[in-house]
Short mmCIF file of C-alpha atoms in Angstrom, two decimals:
data_model
loop_
_atom_site.label_atom_id
_atom_site.label_comp_id
_atom_site.label_asym_id
_atom_site.label_seq_id
_atom_site.Cartn_x
_atom_site.Cartn_y
_atom_site.Cartn_z
CA MET A 1267 -91.45 22.74 12.15
CA ASN A 1268 -88.57 24.41 10.35
CA PRO A 1269 -86.44 22.18 8.03
CA LEU A 1270 -83.26 23.65 9.53
CA ASP A 1271 -84.13 22.14 12.92
CA PHE A 1272 -82.70 18.85 11.65
CA LEU A 1273 -79.34 20.46 10.90
CA ILE A 1274 -79.05 23.00 13.72
CA PRO A 1275 -80.15 21.92 17.19
CA VAL A 1276 -82.56 24.26 18.92
CA ALA A 1277 -81.32 25.79 22.17
CA HIS A 1278 -83.48 25.00 25.19
CA ALA A 1279 -83.54 27.22 28.23
CA GLN A 1280 -82.54 25.65 31.52
CA ALA A 1281 -83.89 26.53 34.94
CA ALA A 1282 -80.45 26.42 36.55
CA GLY A 1283 -78.64 29.64 37.44
CA ALA A 1284 -75.46 30.97 35.90
CA PRO A 1285 -72.59 28.50 35.67
CA ALA A 1286 -70.00 28.73 38.39
CA ALA A 1287 -66.73 30.34 37.31
CA SER A 1288 -63.75 28.06 37.64
CA PRO A 1289 -60.65 29.50 39.31
CA MET A 1290 -58.49 28.27 36.40
CA GLY A 1291 -60.82 29.57 33.63
CA GLY A 1292 -58.57 32.38 32.43
CA LEU A 1293 -55.46 30.22 32.45
CA GLN A 1294 -57.13 27.44 30.49
CA THR A 1295 -58.28 29.92 27.88
CA PHE A 1296 -54.72 31.08 27.14
CA LEU A 1297 -52.96 27.77 27.75
CA PHE A 1298 -54.19 26.08 24.56
CA PRO A 1299 -52.85 28.73 22.10
CA ILE A 1300 -49.55 28.85 23.97
CA ILE A 1301 -49.18 25.07 23.72
CA LEU A 1302 -49.94 25.24 19.97
CA ILE A 1303 -47.28 27.91 19.44
CA VAL A 1304 -44.69 25.85 21.32
CA ILE A 1305 -45.53 22.73 19.29
CA MET A 1306 -45.31 24.72 16.04
CA TYR A 1307 -41.92 26.09 17.06
CA PHE A 1308 -40.44 22.63 17.67
CA LEU A 1309 -42.05 20.98 14.63
CA MET A 1310 -41.66 23.71 12.00
CA ILE A 1311 -39.58 26.74 12.90
CA ARG A 1312 -36.62 25.15 14.68
CA PRO A 1313 -35.86 22.50 11.99
CA GLN A 1314 -36.03 25.17 9.27
CA MET A 1315 -33.59 27.38 11.17
CA LYS A 1316 -31.25 24.39 11.53
CA ARG A 1317 -31.38 23.71 7.76
CA GLN A 1318 -30.65 27.38 7.01
CA LYS A 1319 -27.66 27.34 9.36
CA GLU A 1320 -26.27 24.19 7.69
CA HIS A 1321 -26.77 25.69 4.21
CA ARG A 1322 -25.00 28.90 5.23
CA ALA A 1323 -22.08 26.89 6.65
CA MET A 1324 -21.86 24.89 3.40
CA LEU A 1325 -21.74 28.10 1.35
CA ASP A 1326 -19.03 29.55 3.60
CA LYS A 1327 -16.85 26.45 3.02
CA LEU A 1328 -17.35 26.61 -0.76
CA ALA A 1329 -14.00 26.68 -2.61
CA LYS A 1330 -12.74 26.76 -6.16
CA GLY A 1331 -12.76 23.27 -7.68
CA ASP A 1332 -15.69 21.96 -5.62
CA GLU A 1333 -18.30 19.99 -7.53
CA VAL A 1334 -21.78 21.40 -6.90
CA ILE A 1335 -25.42 21.07 -7.90
CA THR A 1336 -27.54 24.20 -8.16
CA SER A 1337 -31.14 24.41 -7.04
CA GLY A 1338 -32.11 24.29 -10.73
CA GLY A 1339 -30.39 20.92 -11.13
CA ILE A 1340 -27.27 22.07 -13.00
CA ALA A 1341 -24.13 20.16 -12.00
CA GLY A 1342 -20.68 21.62 -12.44
CA THR A 1343 -17.38 22.63 -10.93
CA VAL A 1344 -16.83 25.94 -9.15
CA ALA A 1345 -14.55 28.10 -11.31
CA ALA A 1346 -14.70 31.38 -9.40
CA ILE A 1347 -16.33 32.69 -6.24
CA GLY A 1348 -17.53 36.25 -5.79
CA GLU A 1349 -19.31 38.03 -2.99
CA SER A 1350 -22.81 37.08 -4.11
CA PHE A 1351 -22.24 35.09 -7.32
CA VAL A 1352 -20.44 31.83 -8.12
CA THR A 1353 -19.17 30.89 -11.58
CA VAL A 1354 -19.87 27.21 -12.29
CA GLU A 1355 -18.18 25.41 -15.18
CA VAL A 1356 -20.65 22.87 -16.59
CA ALA A 1357 -18.52 21.75 -19.58
CA ASN A 1358 -15.15 22.64 -21.07
CA GLY A 1359 -15.34 26.37 -21.80
CA VAL A 1360 -18.98 26.70 -20.69
CA GLN A 1361 -19.36 28.75 -17.52
CA LEU A 1362 -22.52 29.94 -15.79
CA ARG A 1363 -22.86 32.61 -13.12
CA VAL A 1364 -25.38 31.70 -10.45
CA GLN A 1365 -26.27 33.30 -7.17
CA ARG A 1366 -24.39 31.90 -4.23
CA ALA A 1367 -27.65 30.91 -2.49
CA ALA A 1368 -28.63 28.85 -5.56
CA ILE A 1369 -25.98 26.24 -4.72
CA ALA A 1370 -28.01 23.35 -3.28
CA ASN A 1371 -25.36 20.69 -2.59
CA VAL A 1372 -21.63 20.18 -2.67
CA LEU A 1373 -20.79 16.79 -4.17
CA PRO A 1374 -17.87 14.56 -3.19
CA LYS A 1375 -14.76 14.97 -5.38
CA GLY A 1376 -14.85 12.95 -8.61
CA THR A 1377 -18.63 12.53 -8.69
CA LEU A 1378 -19.08 14.36 -11.99
CA LYS A 1379 -16.20 12.54 -13.74
CA SER A 1380 -17.59 9.14 -12.78
CA ALA A 1381 -21.07 9.94 -14.13
#
């Protein structure tokens, strides 16, 4: 007796003929992957697309004087807006240029002064 027989079951031949083919066999084979793709779309892809659309809309509404937080955690006030860069004033006379996509959130007015 082989020691692997305990881990891997041995196949036994059966006297019965070939299994009957089901009329829905081909459909059932492809139905499972299709269902998984649909579930993945609604659970992962669609919410991410919605977040990207909201972020793009927030960046389009960005204006001079808005208080923002960058994705790196730097808080400041928008001093100037370019095509792909935004100048953020973090203190009096201290300005940083960050990419427009690096703006994570727009804060309500007066948030930075109250902190």
